[in-house]
Coordinates of C-alpha atoms in Angstrom, one line a residue:
X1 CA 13.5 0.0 -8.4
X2 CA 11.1 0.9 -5.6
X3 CA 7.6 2.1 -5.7
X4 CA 5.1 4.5 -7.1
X5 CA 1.2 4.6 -7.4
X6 CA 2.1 5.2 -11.7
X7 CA 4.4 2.9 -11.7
X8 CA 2.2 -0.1 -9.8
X9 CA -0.7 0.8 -11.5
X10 CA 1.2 0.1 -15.2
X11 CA 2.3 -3.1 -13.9
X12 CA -0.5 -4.6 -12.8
X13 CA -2.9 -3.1 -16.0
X14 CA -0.3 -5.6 -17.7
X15 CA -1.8 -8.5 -15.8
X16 CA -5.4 -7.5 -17.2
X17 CA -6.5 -10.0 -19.7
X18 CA -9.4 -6.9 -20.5
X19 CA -7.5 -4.0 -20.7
X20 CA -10.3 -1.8 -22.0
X21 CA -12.5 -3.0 -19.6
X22 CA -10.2 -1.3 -16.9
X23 CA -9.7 1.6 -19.3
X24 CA -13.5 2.3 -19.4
X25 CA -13.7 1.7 -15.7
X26 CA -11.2 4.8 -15.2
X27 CA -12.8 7.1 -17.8
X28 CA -15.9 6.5 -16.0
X29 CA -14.4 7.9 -12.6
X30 CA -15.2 11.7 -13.7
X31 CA -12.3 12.7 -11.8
X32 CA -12.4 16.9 -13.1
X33 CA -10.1 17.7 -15.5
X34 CA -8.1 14.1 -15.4
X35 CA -6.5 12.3 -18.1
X36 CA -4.7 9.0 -18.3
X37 CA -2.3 8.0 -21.3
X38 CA -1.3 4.3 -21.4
X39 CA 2.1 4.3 -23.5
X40 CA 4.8 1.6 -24.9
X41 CA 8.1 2.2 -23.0
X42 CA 11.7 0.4 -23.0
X43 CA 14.0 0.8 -20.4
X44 CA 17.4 -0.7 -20.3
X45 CA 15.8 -3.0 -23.7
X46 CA 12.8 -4.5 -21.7
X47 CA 9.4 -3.5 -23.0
X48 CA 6.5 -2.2 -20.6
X49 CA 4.4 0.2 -20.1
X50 CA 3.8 3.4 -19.2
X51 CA 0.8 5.4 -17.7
X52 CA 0.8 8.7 -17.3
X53 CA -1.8 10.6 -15.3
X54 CA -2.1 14.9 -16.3
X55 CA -4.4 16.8 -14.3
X56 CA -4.8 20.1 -16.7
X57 CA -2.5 18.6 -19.1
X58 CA 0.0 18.5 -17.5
X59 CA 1.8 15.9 -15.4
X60 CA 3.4 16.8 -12.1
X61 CA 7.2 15.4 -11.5
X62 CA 9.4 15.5 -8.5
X63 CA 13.3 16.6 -8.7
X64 CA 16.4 15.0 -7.5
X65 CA 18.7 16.9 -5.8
X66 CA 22.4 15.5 -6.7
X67 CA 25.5 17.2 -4.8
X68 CA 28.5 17.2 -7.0
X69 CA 32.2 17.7 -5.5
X70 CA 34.5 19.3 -8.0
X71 CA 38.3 20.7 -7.8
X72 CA 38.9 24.0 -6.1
X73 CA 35.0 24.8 -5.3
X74 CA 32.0 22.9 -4.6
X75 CA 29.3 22.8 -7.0
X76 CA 25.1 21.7 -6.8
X77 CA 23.4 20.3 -9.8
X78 CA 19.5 20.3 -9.5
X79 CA 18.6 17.9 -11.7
X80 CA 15.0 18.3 -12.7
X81 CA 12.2 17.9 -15.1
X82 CA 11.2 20.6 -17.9
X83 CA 8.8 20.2 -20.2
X84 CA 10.0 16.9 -20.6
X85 CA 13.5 17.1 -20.9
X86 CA 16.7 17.3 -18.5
X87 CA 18.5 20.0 -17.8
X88 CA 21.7 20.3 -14.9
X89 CA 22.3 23.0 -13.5
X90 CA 25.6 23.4 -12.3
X91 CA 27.4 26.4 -10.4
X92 CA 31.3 26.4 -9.1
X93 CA 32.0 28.7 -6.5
X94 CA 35.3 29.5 -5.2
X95 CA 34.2 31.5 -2.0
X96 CA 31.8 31.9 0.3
X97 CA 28.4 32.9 -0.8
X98 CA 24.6 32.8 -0.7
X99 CA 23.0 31.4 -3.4
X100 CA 19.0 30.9 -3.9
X101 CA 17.6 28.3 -5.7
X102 CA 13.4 28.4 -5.6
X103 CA 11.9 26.3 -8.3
X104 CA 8.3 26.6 -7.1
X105 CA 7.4 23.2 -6.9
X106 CA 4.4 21.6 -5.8
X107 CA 4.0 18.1 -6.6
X108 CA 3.1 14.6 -6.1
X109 CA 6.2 12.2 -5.4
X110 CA 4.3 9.9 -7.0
X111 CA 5.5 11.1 -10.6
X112 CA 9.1 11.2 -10.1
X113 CA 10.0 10.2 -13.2
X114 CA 11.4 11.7 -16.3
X115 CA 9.8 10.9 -20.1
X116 CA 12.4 9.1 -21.8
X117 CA 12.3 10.7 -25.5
X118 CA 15.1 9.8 -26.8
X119 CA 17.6 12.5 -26.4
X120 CA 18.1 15.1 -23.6
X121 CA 19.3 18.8 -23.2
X122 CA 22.4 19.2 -20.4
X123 CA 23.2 22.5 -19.5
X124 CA 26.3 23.1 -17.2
X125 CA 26.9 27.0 -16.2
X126 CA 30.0 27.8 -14.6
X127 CA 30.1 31.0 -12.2
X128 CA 32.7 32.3 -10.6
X129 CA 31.2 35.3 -8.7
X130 CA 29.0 35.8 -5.8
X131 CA 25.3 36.0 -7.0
X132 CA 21.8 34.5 -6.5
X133 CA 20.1 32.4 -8.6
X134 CA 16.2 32.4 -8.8
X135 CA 14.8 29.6 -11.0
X136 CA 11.0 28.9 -11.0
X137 CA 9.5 25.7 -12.7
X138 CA 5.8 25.6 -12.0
X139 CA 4.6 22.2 -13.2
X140 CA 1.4 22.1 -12.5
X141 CA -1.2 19.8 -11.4
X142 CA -4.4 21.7 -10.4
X143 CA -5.6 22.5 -6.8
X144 CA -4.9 20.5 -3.8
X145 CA -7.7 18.9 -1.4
X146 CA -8.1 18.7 1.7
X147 CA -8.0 14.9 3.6
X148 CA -11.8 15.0 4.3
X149 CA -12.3 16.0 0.9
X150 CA -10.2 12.8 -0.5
X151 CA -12.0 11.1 1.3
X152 CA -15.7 12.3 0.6
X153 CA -14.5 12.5 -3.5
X154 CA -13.6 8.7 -3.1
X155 CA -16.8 7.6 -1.6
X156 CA -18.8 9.4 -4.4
X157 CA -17.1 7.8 -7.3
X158 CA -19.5 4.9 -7.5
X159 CA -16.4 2.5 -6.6
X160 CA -17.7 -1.0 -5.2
X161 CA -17.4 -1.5 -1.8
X162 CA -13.9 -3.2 -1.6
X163 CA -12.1 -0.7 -3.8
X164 CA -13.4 2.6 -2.1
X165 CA -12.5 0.9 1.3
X166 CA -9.1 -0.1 -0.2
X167 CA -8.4 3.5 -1.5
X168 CA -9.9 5.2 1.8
X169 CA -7.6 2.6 3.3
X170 CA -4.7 4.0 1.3
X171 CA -5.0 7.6 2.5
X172 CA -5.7 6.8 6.0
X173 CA -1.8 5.3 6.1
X174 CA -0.7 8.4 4.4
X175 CA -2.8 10.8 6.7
X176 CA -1.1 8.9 9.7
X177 CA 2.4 9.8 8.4
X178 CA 2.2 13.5 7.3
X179 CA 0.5 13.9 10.6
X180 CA 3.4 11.8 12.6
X181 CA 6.2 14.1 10.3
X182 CA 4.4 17.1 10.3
X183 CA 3.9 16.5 14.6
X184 CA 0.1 17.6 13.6
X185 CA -3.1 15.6 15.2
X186 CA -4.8 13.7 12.6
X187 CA -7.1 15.2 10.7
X188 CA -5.1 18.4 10.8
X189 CA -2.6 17.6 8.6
X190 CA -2.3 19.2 5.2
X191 CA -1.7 16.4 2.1
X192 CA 0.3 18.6 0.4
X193 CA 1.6 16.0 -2.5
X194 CA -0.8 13.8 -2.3
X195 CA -3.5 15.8 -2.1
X196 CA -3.9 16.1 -6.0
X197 CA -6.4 14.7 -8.4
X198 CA -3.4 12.3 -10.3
X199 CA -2.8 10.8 -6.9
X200 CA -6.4 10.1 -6.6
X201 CA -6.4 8.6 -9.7
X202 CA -2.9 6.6 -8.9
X203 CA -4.5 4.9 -5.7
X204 CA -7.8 4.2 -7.1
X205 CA -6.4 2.8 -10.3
X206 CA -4.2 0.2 -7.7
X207 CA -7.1 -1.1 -5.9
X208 CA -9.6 -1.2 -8.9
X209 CA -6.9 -2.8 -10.9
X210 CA -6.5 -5.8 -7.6
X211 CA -10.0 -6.6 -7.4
X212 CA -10.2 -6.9 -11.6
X213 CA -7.2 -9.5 -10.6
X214 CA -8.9 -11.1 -7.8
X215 CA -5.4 -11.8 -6.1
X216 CA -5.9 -13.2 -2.4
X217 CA -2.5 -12.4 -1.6
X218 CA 0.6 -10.1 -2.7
X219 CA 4.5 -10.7 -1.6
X220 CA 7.3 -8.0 -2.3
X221 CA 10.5 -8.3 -2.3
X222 CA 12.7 -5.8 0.1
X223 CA 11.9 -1.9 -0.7
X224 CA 14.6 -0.4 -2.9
X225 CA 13.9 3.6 -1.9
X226 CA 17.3 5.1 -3.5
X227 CA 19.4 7.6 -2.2
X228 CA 20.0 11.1 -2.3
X229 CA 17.7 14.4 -2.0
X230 CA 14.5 15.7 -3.7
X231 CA 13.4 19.3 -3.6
X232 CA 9.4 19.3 -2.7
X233 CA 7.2 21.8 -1.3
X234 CA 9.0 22.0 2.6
X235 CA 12.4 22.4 0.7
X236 CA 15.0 19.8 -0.3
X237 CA 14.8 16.9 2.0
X238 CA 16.4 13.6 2.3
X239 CA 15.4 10.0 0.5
X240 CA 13.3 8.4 1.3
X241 CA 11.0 11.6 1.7
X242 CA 10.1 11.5 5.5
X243 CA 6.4 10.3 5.0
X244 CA 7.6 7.7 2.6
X245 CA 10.0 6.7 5.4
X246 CA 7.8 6.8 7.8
X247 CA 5.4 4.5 6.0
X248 CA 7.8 1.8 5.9
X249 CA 8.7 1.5 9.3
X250 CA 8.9 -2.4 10.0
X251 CA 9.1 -2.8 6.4
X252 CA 12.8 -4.1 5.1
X253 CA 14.3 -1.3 2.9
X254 CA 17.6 -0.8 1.3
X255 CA 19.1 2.0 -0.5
X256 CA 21.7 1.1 -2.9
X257 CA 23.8 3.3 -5.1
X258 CA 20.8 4.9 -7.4
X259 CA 20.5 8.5 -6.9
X260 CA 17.0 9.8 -6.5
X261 CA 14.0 8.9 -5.1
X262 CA 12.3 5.5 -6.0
X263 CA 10.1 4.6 -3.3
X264 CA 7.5 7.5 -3.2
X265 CA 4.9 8.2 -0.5
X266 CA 1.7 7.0 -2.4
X267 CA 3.8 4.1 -3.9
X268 CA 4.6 3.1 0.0
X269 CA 1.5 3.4 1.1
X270 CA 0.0 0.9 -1.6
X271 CA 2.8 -1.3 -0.5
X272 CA 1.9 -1.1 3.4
X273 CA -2.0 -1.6 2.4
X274 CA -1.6 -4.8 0.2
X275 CA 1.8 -7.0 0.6
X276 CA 1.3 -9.2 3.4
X277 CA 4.8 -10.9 3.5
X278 CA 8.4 -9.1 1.9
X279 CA 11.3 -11.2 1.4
X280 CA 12.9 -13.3 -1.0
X281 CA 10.5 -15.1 -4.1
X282 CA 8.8 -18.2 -3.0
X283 CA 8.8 -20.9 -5.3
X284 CA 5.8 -20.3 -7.8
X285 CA 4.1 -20.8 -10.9
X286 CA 4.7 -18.0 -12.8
X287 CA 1.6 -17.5 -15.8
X288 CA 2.1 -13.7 -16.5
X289 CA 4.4 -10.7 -15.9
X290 CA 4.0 -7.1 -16.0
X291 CA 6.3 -4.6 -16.5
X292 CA 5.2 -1.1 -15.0
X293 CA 7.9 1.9 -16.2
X294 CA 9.2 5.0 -14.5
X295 CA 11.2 8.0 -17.1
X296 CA 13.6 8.4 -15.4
X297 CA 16.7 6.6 -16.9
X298 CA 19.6 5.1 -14.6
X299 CA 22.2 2.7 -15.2
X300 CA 19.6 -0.4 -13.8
X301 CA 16.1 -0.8 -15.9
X302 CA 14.0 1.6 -14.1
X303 CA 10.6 -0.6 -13.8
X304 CA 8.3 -1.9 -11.2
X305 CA 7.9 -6.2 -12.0
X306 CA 4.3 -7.7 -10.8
X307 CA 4.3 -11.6 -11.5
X308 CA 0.8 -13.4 -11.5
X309 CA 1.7 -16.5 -10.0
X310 CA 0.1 -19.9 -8.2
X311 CA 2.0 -21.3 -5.9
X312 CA 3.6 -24.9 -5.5
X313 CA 2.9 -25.7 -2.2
X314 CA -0.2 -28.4 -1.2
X315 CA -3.1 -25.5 -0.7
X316 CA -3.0 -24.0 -4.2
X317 CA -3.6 -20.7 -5.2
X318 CA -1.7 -17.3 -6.3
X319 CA 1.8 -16.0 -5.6
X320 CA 2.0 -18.7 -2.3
X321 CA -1.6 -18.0 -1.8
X322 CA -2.6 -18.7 2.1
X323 CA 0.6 -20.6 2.9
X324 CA 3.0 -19.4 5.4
X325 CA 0.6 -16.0 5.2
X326 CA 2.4 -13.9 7.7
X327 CA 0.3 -12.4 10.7
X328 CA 1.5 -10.2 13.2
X329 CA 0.7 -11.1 16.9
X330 CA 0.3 -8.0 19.6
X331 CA 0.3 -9.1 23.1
X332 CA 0.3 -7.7 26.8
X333 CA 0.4 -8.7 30.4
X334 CA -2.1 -7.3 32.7
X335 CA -2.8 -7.7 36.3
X336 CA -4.7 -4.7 37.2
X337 CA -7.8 -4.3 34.7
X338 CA -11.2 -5.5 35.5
X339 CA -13.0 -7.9 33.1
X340 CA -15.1 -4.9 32.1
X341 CA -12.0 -2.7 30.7
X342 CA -10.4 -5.5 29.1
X343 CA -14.1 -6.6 27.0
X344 CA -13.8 -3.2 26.1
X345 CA -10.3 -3.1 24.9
X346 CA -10.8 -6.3 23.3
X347 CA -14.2 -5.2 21.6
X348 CA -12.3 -2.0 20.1
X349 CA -9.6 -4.4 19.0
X350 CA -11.8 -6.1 16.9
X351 CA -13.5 -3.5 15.7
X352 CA -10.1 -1.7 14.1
X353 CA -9.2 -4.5 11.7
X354 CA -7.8 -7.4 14.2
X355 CA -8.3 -10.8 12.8
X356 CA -8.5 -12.7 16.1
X357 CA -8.0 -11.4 19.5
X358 CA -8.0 -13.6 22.9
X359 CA -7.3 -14.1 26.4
X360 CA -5.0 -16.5 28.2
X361 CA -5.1 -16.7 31.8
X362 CA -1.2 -16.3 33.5
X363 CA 0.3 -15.6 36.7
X364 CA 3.0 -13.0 37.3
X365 CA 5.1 -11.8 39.4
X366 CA 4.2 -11.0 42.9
X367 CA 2.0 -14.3 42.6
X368 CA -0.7 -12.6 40.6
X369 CA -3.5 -13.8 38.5
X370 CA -3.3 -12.2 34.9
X371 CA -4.2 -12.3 31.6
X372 CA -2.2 -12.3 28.6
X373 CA -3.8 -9.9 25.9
X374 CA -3.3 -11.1 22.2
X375 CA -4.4 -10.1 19.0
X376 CA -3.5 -11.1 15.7
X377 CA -3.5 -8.9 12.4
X378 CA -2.7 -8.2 9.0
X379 CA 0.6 -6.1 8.8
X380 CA -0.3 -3.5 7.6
X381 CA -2.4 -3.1 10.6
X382 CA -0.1 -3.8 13.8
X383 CA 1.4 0.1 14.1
X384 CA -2.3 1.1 14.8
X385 CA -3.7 -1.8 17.3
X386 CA -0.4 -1.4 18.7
X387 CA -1.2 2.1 19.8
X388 CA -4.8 1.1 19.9
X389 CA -4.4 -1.5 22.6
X390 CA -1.6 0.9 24.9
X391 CA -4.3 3.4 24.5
X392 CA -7.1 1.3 25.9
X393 CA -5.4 -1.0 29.0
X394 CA -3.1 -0.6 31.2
X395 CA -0.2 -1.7 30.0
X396 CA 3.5 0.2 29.5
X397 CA 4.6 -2.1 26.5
X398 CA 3.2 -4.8 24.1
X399 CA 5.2 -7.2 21.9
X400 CA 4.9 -7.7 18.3
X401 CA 6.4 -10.9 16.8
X402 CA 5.5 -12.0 13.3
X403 CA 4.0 -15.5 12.2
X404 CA 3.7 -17.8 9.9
X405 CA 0.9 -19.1 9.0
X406 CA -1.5 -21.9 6.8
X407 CA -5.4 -21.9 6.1
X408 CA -7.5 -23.7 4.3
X409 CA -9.4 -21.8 1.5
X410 CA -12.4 -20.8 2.9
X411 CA -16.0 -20.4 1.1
X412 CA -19.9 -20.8 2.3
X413 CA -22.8 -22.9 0.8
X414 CA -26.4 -23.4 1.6
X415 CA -28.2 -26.5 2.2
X416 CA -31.9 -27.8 2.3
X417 CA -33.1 -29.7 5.5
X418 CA -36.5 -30.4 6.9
X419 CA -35.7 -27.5 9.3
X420 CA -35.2 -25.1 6.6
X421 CA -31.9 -23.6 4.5
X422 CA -28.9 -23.8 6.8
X423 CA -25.2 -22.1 5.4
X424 CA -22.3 -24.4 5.7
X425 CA -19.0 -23.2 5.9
X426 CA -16.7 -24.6 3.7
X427 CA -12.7 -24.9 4.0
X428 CA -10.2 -26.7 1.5
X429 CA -6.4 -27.2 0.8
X430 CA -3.7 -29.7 2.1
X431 CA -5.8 -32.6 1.1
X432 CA -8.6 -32.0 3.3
X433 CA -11.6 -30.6 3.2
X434 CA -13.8 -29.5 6.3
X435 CA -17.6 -28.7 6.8
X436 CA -19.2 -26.8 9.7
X437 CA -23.1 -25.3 9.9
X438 CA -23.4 -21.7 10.6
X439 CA -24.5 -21.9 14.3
X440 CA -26.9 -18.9 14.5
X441 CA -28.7 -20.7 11.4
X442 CA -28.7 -24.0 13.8
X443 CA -29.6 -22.0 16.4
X444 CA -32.7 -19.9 14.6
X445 CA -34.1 -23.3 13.2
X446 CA -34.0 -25.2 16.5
X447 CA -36.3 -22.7 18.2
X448 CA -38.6 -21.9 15.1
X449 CA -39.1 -26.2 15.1
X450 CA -38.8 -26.4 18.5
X451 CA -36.1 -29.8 18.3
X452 CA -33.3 -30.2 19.9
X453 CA -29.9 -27.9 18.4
X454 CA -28.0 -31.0 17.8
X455 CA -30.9 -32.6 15.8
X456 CA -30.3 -29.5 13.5
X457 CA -27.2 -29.6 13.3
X458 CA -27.1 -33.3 12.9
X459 CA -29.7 -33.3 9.3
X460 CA -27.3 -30.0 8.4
X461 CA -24.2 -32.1 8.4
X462 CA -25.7 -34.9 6.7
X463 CA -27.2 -33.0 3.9
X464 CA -23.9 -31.2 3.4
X465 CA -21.6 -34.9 3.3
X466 CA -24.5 -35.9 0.1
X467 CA -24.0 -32.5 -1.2
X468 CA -20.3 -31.2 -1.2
X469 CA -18.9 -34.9 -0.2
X470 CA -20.6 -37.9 -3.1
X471 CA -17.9 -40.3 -2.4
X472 CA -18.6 -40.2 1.4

């Protein structure tokens, strides 16, 4: 049932085994005039929860727009949210007219979904003369910010290093697409729904809640965004709302037959950051499930299902954890750069998220000497060194292909020699286990000793097989 920062965040709060430690965690944030409820919900019989953020007290909610065909006229039912309730709108027209319908929303996608209470209010109105209707439903929500001010907010919340990163991480992908939509430069772009405190508190909540998990790796299944419209501040526009759509590009989505918006902005965004591979369920060891729940009601369970998983494959680990870990690969053919320009393409490559990036020496045609540009990434990263490495060589095209991939688990240890402490580099899985010294360490200690690097490297590799290897 798609994606939304609410809706992630209640699943994965599920997963806690401290709940109040993550509770305390948010209070903490000082976020002004912010409140989170955490509430009991059932949808379609299955038990989860809910978390609602209110900013004011009051929660912001988007609107579906449904278009409804009836006999001798056409008619358009607004289906929104009311102080909590649901209430159609319906108006039959036999002839041609003009009719106005301005509801004064502005909103975060991100809370799309109506409370479930129990009962609901449907009010159907049939007109049959020419007239204009004028309703307005201000939910809400406080003050939006600017993206610099996101930003500067995030870095002051006292978040550790991985989390702010993560949540600056976040906005960055949905800067990128309101300013694609929008046709803006970025940076100029106004946030518009997600420029609100509960949206803040939505993303941060995510990342905080993944690093209390210590996952190393997260898999989705294919992105179900619904169909239909939803009135927001530009007007009524189509689902997925164009910056959501625009965040899953190369991300496998389908629509379906649910009517209304699923998949929201912040909730793709999250998505793009964290899931490293989408596709069908891997086989895994399931040890606990989380059930994160919208308020809307449809006909299909409306909740968001985060399993905490190790998977059954030789390496060990969470939710296939390191094996066949997808990377994407970015290459280019060049035959007209000098070594300079393509150190400096490569150093700006590295320096923007790519995991590896290399050279390969090729001819072409013509009989020319080239290299073969190639850099590897996460993702959620390839749409940005894609344009990063057009921008910076001479290329007019690069490929993107996506790989599979296995690695050992990696971790880092110190040893004692006669040469001083030297890190060793540890890496495990598949049945083997490797063992490498850090070379500027070797390096460092050679010259203070004034031995050969070999020598060094030699007594580190023997203290680490009596240390990390007894049976050797």
């Amino acid at each position: 049932m798609g994606a939304s920062g609410d809706m992630m965040m209640a699943a994965l709060y599920e997963l806690l085994p401290d709940k109040s430690a993550f509770r305390n965690k948010m209070e903490q944030l000082g976020l002004p005039g912010v409140t989170i409820e955490y509430e009991s919900s059932v949808k379609c019989g299955i038990s989860g929860t809910r978390i609602s953020v209110k900013v004011g007290g009051a929660e912001e909610k988007s609107e579906d727009v449904k278009q409804v065909k009836q006999e001798g006229g056409s008619a358009v039912a607004f289906t929104h949210t009311h102080h909590d309730h649901d209430h159609d709108h319906s108006h039959d027209h036999d002839h041609s007219h003009d009719h106005s319908h301005d509801h004064g929303h502005d909103h975060d996608h991100d809370h799309g979904y109506d409370h479930d209470h129990g009962h609901s209010h449907d009010h159907d109105h049939d007109h049959d003369h020419d007239h204009d209707h004028d309703h307005d439903h201000s939910h809400g929500g406080g003050r939006r910010y600017g993206f610099n001010e996101i930003l500067n907010m995030i870095r002051g919340l006292g978040l550790s290093d991985k989390v702010s990163e993560d949540a600056i991480g976040v906005y960055n992908i949905l800067g990128e697409a309101e300013a694609a939509v929008h046709g803006v430069p970025f940076g100029e772009m106004h946030l518009h729904e997600i420029g609100s405190l509960d949206a803040v508190a939505d993303i941060v909540g995510c990342c905080m809640l993944l690093e209390m998990l210590a996952v190393r790796e997260i898999e989705a299944s294919p992105v179900h965004v619904g169909s239909g419209s939803i009135r927001c501040e530009h007007g009524i526009l189509p689902v997925p709302a164009p910056a959501a759509a625009q965040i899953l590009k190369g991300i496998p989505i389908y629509g379906g037959q649910i009517r209304g918006e699923l998949c929201t902005p912040t909730g793709a965004a999250l998505l793009k950051r964290f899931v490293s591979r989408f596709g069908e369920m891997r086989p895994s060891t399931v040890k606990k499930i989380g059930y994160g729940m919208g308020t809307k009601d449809f006909e299909a369970a409306n909740c968001l299902r985060a399993f905490l998983c190790e998977s059954n494959d030789a390496g060990g680990g969470r939710c296939g954890v390191e094996s066949g870990n997808p990377v994407c690969e970015i290459s280019c053919n060049l035959d007209d750069m000098t070594p300079e320009a393509i150190g400096a393409a490569f150093d700006i490559l590295l320096e923007n998220g790519a995991l590896d990036v290399y050279t390969t020496p090729i001819m072409m045609k013509k009989n020319r000497p080239a290299v073969l540009l190639s850099c590897l990434c996460a993702q959620h990263d390839r749409d940005k060194l894609a344009e990063l490495m057009l921008k910076h060589t001479s290329t007019l095209g690069v490929r993107i292909s996506t790989c599979d991939r296995h690695i050992l688990e990696r971790s880092e240890d110190t040893v004692s020699t006669e040469y001083g402490d030297i890190r060793i580099k540890r890496a495990q899985g598949y049945g083997t286990e490797k063992l490498k010294p850090e070379y500027d360490d070797l390096l460092k200690a050679a010259n203070k000793h004034g031995v050969p690097f070999l020598t060094v490297r030699d007594a580190a590799i023997r203290e680490a097989d009596r240390s990390f290897k007894p049976d050797s």
